[in-house]
Amino acid sequence: MTRVTLLPGDGIGPEVIAAAVRVLDATGAGLVWETAEAGMAAFEAQGDPLPEATLAAIRDTGLALKGPLTTPIGYGFSSANVGIRRQLDLYANLRPVRNIQGIASRYEGVDLVVVRENTEGMYSGIEHSVTPGTAVSLKVVTEKASLRIARFAFDLARREGRKRVTVVHKANIMKLSDGLFLDCARRVAADYPEIAFDEAIIDAMAMHLVMHPERYDLLLTGNLYGDILSDLAAGLVGGLGLTPAGNIGDRIAVFEAVHGTAPDIAGRGIANPSAVIRAGAMLLRHVGQLEAAAAVEAAIEGAIAAGVRTGDLGGDASTEAFTRALLARL
Ligand code: NAI
């Protein structure tokens, strides 16, 4: 029995999370769900998008599956997503990206993982207006966080049998902040002689990724670059409806879809639940339930290959119909 905090979230969140719970339960993995609130739903009900009770619940189980949470753009409360990562010290954001059988893509043979530093960099949230018309955001890079994420990336590469780590930076311009991040990656790389290590500047990396994504294995990068590159990488292999993410700390892990609340389709029963279900598969793998994780992945690939697809993948299956196709395969 494994206790998991469940955050249904906003927009399409409750729809796709409900689908995920049914599919994960069907594996017989014995997950026990404990529901908590965050995001706009929590703000409206409790006046706080990230209630202390929710953080306490996640600390208690050490494991969560979350739906997307609304963040007002350019005003209002700060992101509860970023809050969860920072307050629970989930310092590594992990986004695996690979081709799915049956999904048309311009690229074949893509199998890479983006490891993004999740707690500082441009997302430190330290901003102020200097004078009217001038605003400043501080980018914070520390040796401690940079060494920690580099070690996480190399350990992951070793565990998954990945052959190469590429650190992505802009140290030619940000010589101190990105320079420190790069230096830490180089120091850690020296401890993993069996794993090839190379370096790429973020702008060149963006180009290389859309030209030859199959050449990359593990990308280690900072918070903002990782955010952008992982969406770019998701787009290479079929889009946001498919891509999961893990936010991992030393004791706590929170899994989610990369996509947001999709307000344009919320409440219509047509969202693709695959990304959050695959996030559930990452969760299963994280707790050592490898067979159940593989069964979930295979069910998704089987359903898609058989032509059961939601609208974002060019089909007309509802969330319910797609979920039933997975349940039938489990
Ligand atoms: P979004 O990912 O919600 O939507 C972008 C486009 O992709 C929309 O056209 C949407 O319909 C489509 N889409 C997304 N997920 C889909 C799915 N599962 N099935 C079918 N189509 C799907 O991004 P957007 O519109 O920029 O953000 C909306 C809200 O979500 C904002 O408040 C934002 O802050 C929040 N957000 C939350 C995230 C999280 O909780 N981790 C991540 C990204 C955004």
Coordinates of C-alpha atoms and ligand atoms in Angstrom, one line a residue:
M1 CA 0.0 0.0 0.0
T2 CA 1.4 3.4 -1.0
R3 CA -0.2 6.6 0.1
V4 CA -0.3 9.4 -2.5
T5 CA -1.6 13.0 -2.1
L6 CA -3.9 13.8 -5.0
L7 CA -4.3 17.4 -6.2
P8 CA -7.0 17.6 -8.8
G9 CA -6.1 21.2 -9.6
D10 CA -8.0 23.6 -12.0
G11 CA -9.4 23.6 -15.5
I12 CA -9.1 20.2 -17.1
G13 CA -7.2 19.0 -13.9
P14 CA -10.1 17.3 -12.2
E15 CA -11.1 15.5 -15.5
V16 CA -7.7 14.2 -16.3
I17 CA -6.8 13.3 -12.7
A18 CA -10.0 11.3 -12.3
A19 CA -9.1 9.3 -15.5
A20 CA -5.6 8.8 -14.1
V21 CA -6.9 7.4 -10.8
R22 CA -9.1 4.9 -12.6
V23 CA -6.2 3.7 -14.8
L24 CA -3.6 3.5 -12.0
D25 CA -6.0 1.7 -9.7
A26 CA -6.7 -0.8 -12.5
T27 CA -3.0 -1.9 -12.4
G28 CA -3.5 -3.2 -8.9
A29 CA -0.5 -1.2 -7.7
G30 CA -2.3 -0.5 -4.4
L31 CA -2.1 3.3 -4.4
V32 CA -4.2 5.0 -1.7
W33 CA -5.3 8.5 -2.6
E34 CA -5.6 11.4 -0.2
T35 CA -7.1 14.4 -1.9
A36 CA -5.9 18.0 -1.1
E37 CA -6.5 21.4 -2.7
A38 CA -4.3 23.9 -4.4
G39 CA -4.5 26.5 -7.2
M40 CA -7.5 28.7 -8.0
A41 CA -9.9 26.2 -6.4
A42 CA -8.1 26.5 -3.1
F43 CA -7.8 30.3 -3.5
E44 CA -11.5 30.7 -4.0
A45 CA -12.4 28.2 -1.2
Q46 CA -9.7 29.1 1.4
G47 CA -8.2 32.5 0.2
D48 CA -4.8 30.8 -0.4
P49 CA -3.7 29.0 -3.6
L50 CA -1.3 26.9 -1.6
P51 CA -2.7 26.2 1.8
E52 CA -0.3 25.0 4.6
A53 CA -2.5 21.9 5.1
T54 CA -1.8 20.9 1.5
L55 CA 2.0 21.2 1.9
A56 CA 1.7 19.3 5.1
A57 CA -0.2 16.5 3.4
I58 CA 2.5 16.2 0.7
R59 CA 5.2 16.2 3.3
D60 CA 3.4 13.5 5.1
T61 CA 3.0 11.1 2.2
G62 CA 6.2 12.2 0.4
L63 CA 4.4 11.5 -2.9
A64 CA 1.9 13.5 -4.9
L65 CA 0.1 13.3 -8.3
K66 CA -1.1 16.8 -9.3
G67 CA -3.3 18.3 -11.9
P68 CA -2.4 21.7 -13.4
L69 CA -2.9 24.8 -11.3
T70 CA -4.0 28.2 -12.6
T71 CA -1.6 31.1 -12.3
P72 CA -2.9 34.6 -13.1
I73 CA -0.6 36.2 -15.7
G74 CA 1.0 39.5 -14.9
Y75 CA -1.0 40.1 -11.6
G76 CA -2.4 38.3 -8.6
F77 CA -1.0 35.5 -6.5
S78 CA 2.4 33.9 -7.4
S79 CA 2.5 30.5 -8.9
A80 CA 1.4 27.7 -6.6
N81 CA 3.3 25.3 -8.9
V82 CA 6.5 27.2 -8.2
G83 CA 5.5 27.4 -4.6
I84 CA 5.2 23.6 -4.3
R85 CA 8.6 23.1 -5.8
R86 CA 10.3 25.7 -3.7
Q87 CA 8.6 25.0 -0.3
L88 CA 9.1 21.2 -0.6
D89 CA 12.6 21.7 -2.0
L90 CA 11.9 19.6 -5.1
Y91 CA 15.1 20.6 -6.7
A92 CA 15.1 18.5 -9.8
N93 CA 12.5 18.7 -12.6
L94 CA 12.6 15.8 -14.8
R95 CA 10.9 15.6 -18.3
P96 CA 11.4 12.5 -20.4
V97 CA 10.7 13.0 -24.1
R98 CA 10.5 10.1 -26.5
N99 CA 8.6 9.1 -29.6
I100 CA 5.3 7.3 -29.1
Q101 CA 4.4 4.6 -31.5
G102 CA 1.6 5.7 -33.8
I103 CA 2.0 9.4 -33.2
A104 CA 3.2 11.1 -36.4
S105 CA 6.3 13.2 -35.7
R106 CA 8.9 14.8 -37.9
Y107 CA 11.5 13.0 -35.9
E108 CA 12.3 9.4 -35.2
G109 CA 14.5 7.9 -32.4
V110 CA 14.0 10.7 -29.9
D111 CA 14.7 9.5 -26.4
L112 CA 16.0 12.3 -24.2
V113 CA 15.4 13.6 -20.7
V114 CA 15.6 17.2 -19.6
V115 CA 16.9 17.7 -16.1
R116 CA 16.1 21.2 -15.0
E117 CA 17.2 23.0 -11.8
N118 CA 13.8 23.7 -10.1
T119 CA 14.4 26.0 -7.2
E120 CA 16.4 29.1 -8.2
G121 CA 17.8 30.8 -11.3
M122 CA 15.4 33.3 -13.0
Y123 CA 12.5 31.8 -11.0
S124 CA 13.8 33.0 -7.7
G125 CA 10.9 35.4 -7.6
I126 CA 13.0 38.3 -6.5
E127 CA 11.6 41.2 -8.5
H128 CA 11.2 44.9 -7.9
S129 CA 10.5 48.2 -9.7
V130 CA 13.5 50.4 -9.5
T131 CA 11.7 53.5 -10.7
P132 CA 8.4 53.8 -12.7
G133 CA 9.2 52.2 -16.1
T134 CA 12.1 50.1 -14.9
A135 CA 11.8 46.6 -13.3
V136 CA 14.5 44.2 -12.2
S137 CA 14.4 40.4 -11.8
L138 CA 17.3 38.8 -10.0
K139 CA 18.7 35.5 -11.3
V140 CA 20.1 33.6 -8.3
V141 CA 22.6 30.7 -8.9
T142 CA 24.2 29.0 -5.9
E143 CA 27.0 26.5 -5.9
K144 CA 25.0 24.2 -3.5
A145 CA 22.0 24.0 -5.8
S146 CA 24.1 23.7 -9.0
L147 CA 26.2 20.8 -7.6
R148 CA 23.1 19.1 -6.3
I149 CA 21.3 19.2 -9.7
A150 CA 24.4 18.1 -11.6
R151 CA 24.9 15.1 -9.3
F152 CA 21.2 14.3 -9.7
A153 CA 21.6 14.3 -13.5
F154 CA 24.7 12.1 -13.6
D155 CA 23.2 9.7 -11.1
L156 CA 20.0 9.5 -13.3
A157 CA 22.1 8.9 -16.4
R158 CA 24.0 6.1 -14.6
R159 CA 20.7 4.5 -13.4
E160 CA 19.0 4.7 -16.8
G161 CA 22.1 3.7 -18.7
R162 CA 22.3 7.0 -20.5
K163 CA 25.5 7.6 -22.3
R164 CA 25.9 11.4 -22.4
V165 CA 25.1 14.5 -20.4
T166 CA 24.9 17.9 -22.1
V167 CA 24.9 20.9 -19.9
V168 CA 23.0 23.8 -21.5
H169 CA 23.9 27.4 -20.4
K170 CA 24.6 31.0 -21.5
A171 CA 27.9 31.4 -19.6
N172 CA 29.3 33.4 -22.5
I173 CA 27.0 36.3 -21.5
M174 CA 26.1 35.6 -17.8
K175 CA 29.7 34.8 -16.9
L176 CA 29.1 34.7 -13.1
S177 CA 25.7 33.0 -12.7
D178 CA 25.7 30.6 -15.6
G179 CA 29.5 30.4 -15.3
L180 CA 29.0 29.0 -11.8
F181 CA 26.4 26.5 -13.0
L182 CA 28.7 25.3 -15.8
D183 CA 31.7 25.0 -13.5
C184 CA 29.7 22.9 -11.1
A185 CA 28.6 20.6 -13.9
R186 CA 32.2 20.2 -15.0
R187 CA 33.3 19.3 -11.5
V188 CA 30.6 16.7 -11.1
A189 CA 31.2 15.3 -14.6
A190 CA 34.8 14.4 -13.5
D191 CA 33.3 11.9 -11.0
Y192 CA 31.5 10.0 -13.8
P193 CA 34.1 9.1 -16.3
E194 CA 31.9 6.4 -18.0
I195 CA 29.4 9.1 -19.1
A196 CA 30.3 11.4 -21.9
F197 CA 29.9 15.1 -21.1
D198 CA 29.6 18.1 -23.3
E199 CA 28.4 21.7 -23.2
A200 CA 26.0 23.8 -25.4
I201 CA 24.9 27.4 -25.4
I202 CA 21.1 27.6 -25.0
D203 CA 20.4 29.4 -28.3
A204 CA 22.5 26.9 -30.3
M205 CA 20.8 24.1 -28.4
A206 CA 17.4 25.3 -29.4
M207 CA 18.5 25.0 -33.0
H208 CA 20.2 21.7 -32.6
L209 CA 17.1 20.3 -30.9
V210 CA 14.8 21.1 -33.8
M211 CA 17.4 19.8 -36.3
H212 CA 18.6 16.6 -34.6
P213 CA 16.8 15.8 -31.4
E214 CA 17.8 12.1 -31.7
R215 CA 21.4 13.0 -31.0
Y216 CA 20.7 14.1 -27.4
D217 CA 20.4 11.9 -24.3
L218 CA 20.3 14.0 -21.1
L219 CA 20.1 17.8 -21.0
L220 CA 21.2 19.4 -17.7
T221 CA 20.1 23.0 -17.5
G222 CA 18.9 25.9 -15.3
N223 CA 15.3 26.8 -14.4
L224 CA 14.2 29.1 -17.3
Y225 CA 16.1 27.3 -20.0
G226 CA 14.8 24.0 -18.8
D227 CA 11.2 25.2 -18.9
I228 CA 11.5 26.4 -22.5
L229 CA 13.6 23.5 -23.8
S230 CA 11.3 20.9 -22.3
D231 CA 8.2 22.4 -23.9
L232 CA 10.1 22.6 -27.2
A233 CA 11.1 18.9 -26.8
A234 CA 7.5 17.9 -26.0
G235 CA 6.5 19.5 -29.3
L236 CA 8.9 17.4 -31.2
V237 CA 7.2 14.2 -30.3
G238 CA 3.5 14.9 -30.3
G239 CA 2.7 17.8 -28.0
L240 CA 1.7 18.8 -24.5
G241 CA -1.2 16.3 -24.1
L242 CA 1.4 13.5 -23.9
T243 CA 4.3 14.8 -21.8
P244 CA 4.7 14.1 -18.1
A245 CA 7.1 15.6 -15.5
G246 CA 8.5 14.8 -12.1
N247 CA 9.6 17.2 -9.4
I248 CA 12.0 15.4 -7.2
G249 CA 13.6 16.2 -3.9
D250 CA 15.6 14.0 -1.5
R251 CA 12.5 12.8 0.3
I252 CA 9.4 14.1 -1.6
A253 CA 8.4 13.7 -5.2
V254 CA 5.5 15.3 -7.0
F255 CA 4.4 14.2 -10.5
E256 CA 2.3 16.1 -13.0
A257 CA 1.6 16.8 -16.6
V258 CA 3.7 19.4 -18.4
H259 CA 0.5 21.1 -19.7
G260 CA -1.6 23.7 -18.0
T261 CA -5.3 24.0 -17.1
A262 CA -6.4 24.3 -20.8
P263 CA -9.2 26.7 -20.0
D264 CA -10.3 26.6 -23.6
I265 CA -11.4 23.0 -23.4
A266 CA -12.1 22.6 -19.6
G267 CA -15.4 21.0 -18.6
R268 CA -16.1 19.5 -22.1
G269 CA -14.8 16.0 -21.5
I270 CA -12.4 16.1 -24.4
A271 CA -9.0 16.6 -22.7
N272 CA -6.2 14.1 -23.3
P273 CA -5.5 12.4 -20.0
S274 CA -2.3 10.7 -21.3
A275 CA 0.2 13.2 -19.9
V276 CA -1.1 13.0 -16.3
I277 CA -1.5 9.2 -16.6
R278 CA 2.1 8.9 -17.8
A279 CA 3.1 11.1 -14.8
G280 CA 1.3 8.4 -12.8
A281 CA 3.5 5.8 -14.5
M282 CA 6.6 7.9 -13.5
L283 CA 5.3 7.8 -9.9
L284 CA 4.9 4.1 -10.1
R285 CA 8.4 3.7 -11.3
H286 CA 9.7 6.0 -8.6
V287 CA 8.2 3.7 -5.9
G288 CA 9.6 0.6 -7.6
Q289 CA 6.4 -0.6 -9.3
L290 CA 8.1 -1.1 -12.6
E291 CA 5.7 -3.7 -14.0
A292 CA 2.6 -1.6 -13.3
A293 CA 4.4 1.5 -14.8
A294 CA 5.2 -0.5 -18.0
A295 CA 1.6 -1.7 -18.2
V296 CA 0.3 1.8 -18.1
E297 CA 2.7 3.0 -20.8
A298 CA 1.9 0.0 -23.0
A299 CA -1.9 0.6 -22.6
I300 CA -1.5 4.3 -23.7
E301 CA 0.7 3.3 -26.7
G302 CA -1.7 0.4 -27.6
A303 CA -4.8 2.6 -27.5
I304 CA -3.1 5.4 -29.6
A305 CA -1.8 2.8 -32.1
A306 CA -5.3 1.4 -32.4
G307 CA -6.5 4.8 -33.4
V308 CA -8.3 5.8 -30.1
R309 CA -7.2 9.4 -29.9
T310 CA -8.4 12.6 -28.3
G311 CA -8.8 15.8 -30.4
D312 CA -5.3 17.2 -29.7
L313 CA -3.9 14.0 -31.5
G314 CA -6.3 14.4 -34.4
G315 CA -9.0 12.0 -33.2
D316 CA -12.4 12.4 -31.8
A317 CA -12.3 10.2 -28.7
S318 CA -13.6 11.8 -25.5
T319 CA -11.6 11.6 -22.2
E320 CA -14.0 8.9 -21.1
A321 CA -13.7 6.8 -24.3
F322 CA -9.9 7.1 -24.2
T323 CA -9.8 6.1 -20.5
R324 CA -12.0 3.1 -21.2
A325 CA -9.7 2.0 -24.0
L326 CA -6.8 2.0 -21.4
L327 CA -8.9 0.1 -18.8
A328 CA -9.7 -2.5 -21.4
R329 CA -6.0 -3.0 -22.0
L330 CA -5.1 -3.4 -18.3
Ligands
NAI1 P1 -2.1 25.0 -21.4 O1 -1.1 23.9 -21.4 O2 -3.1 24.9 -20.4 O3 -2.8 25.0 -22.9 C1 -2.1 25.2 -24.1 C2 -2.9 24.6 -25.3 O4 -2.8 23.1 -25.2 C3 -4.4 24.9 -25.2 O5 -4.9 25.0 -26.5 C4 -5.0 23.6 -24.5 O6 -6.3 23.3 -24.9 C5 -4.0 22.5 -25.1 N1 -3.9 21.4 -24.1 C6 -3.2 21.4 -22.9 N2 -3.4 20.3 -22.3 C7 -4.2 19.5 -23.0 C8 -4.7 18.2 -22.9 N3 -4.4 17.4 -21.8 N4 -5.5 17.7 -23.8 C9 -5.8 18.5 -24.9 N5 -5.4 19.7 -25.1 C10 -4.5 20.2 -24.2 O7 -1.3 26.3 -21.4 P2 -1.8 27.8 -21.1 O8 -3.0 28.1 -21.8 O9 -0.6 28.7 -21.4 O10 -2.0 28.0 -19.5 C11 -3.3 27.9 -18.9 C12 -3.1 28.0 -17.4 O11 -2.4 26.8 -16.9 C13 -2.4 29.2 -16.9 O12 -3.0 29.6 -15.7 C14 -1.0 28.6 -16.5 O13 -0.4 29.4 -15.5 C15 -1.4 27.2 -16.1 N6 -0.3 26.3 -16.2 C16 -0.1 25.4 -15.2 C17 0.9 24.4 -15.2 C18 1.1 23.5 -14.1 O14 0.2 23.4 -13.2 N7 2.1 22.7 -14.0 C19 1.8 24.3 -16.4 C20 1.5 25.3 -17.4 C21 0.5 26.2 -17.3

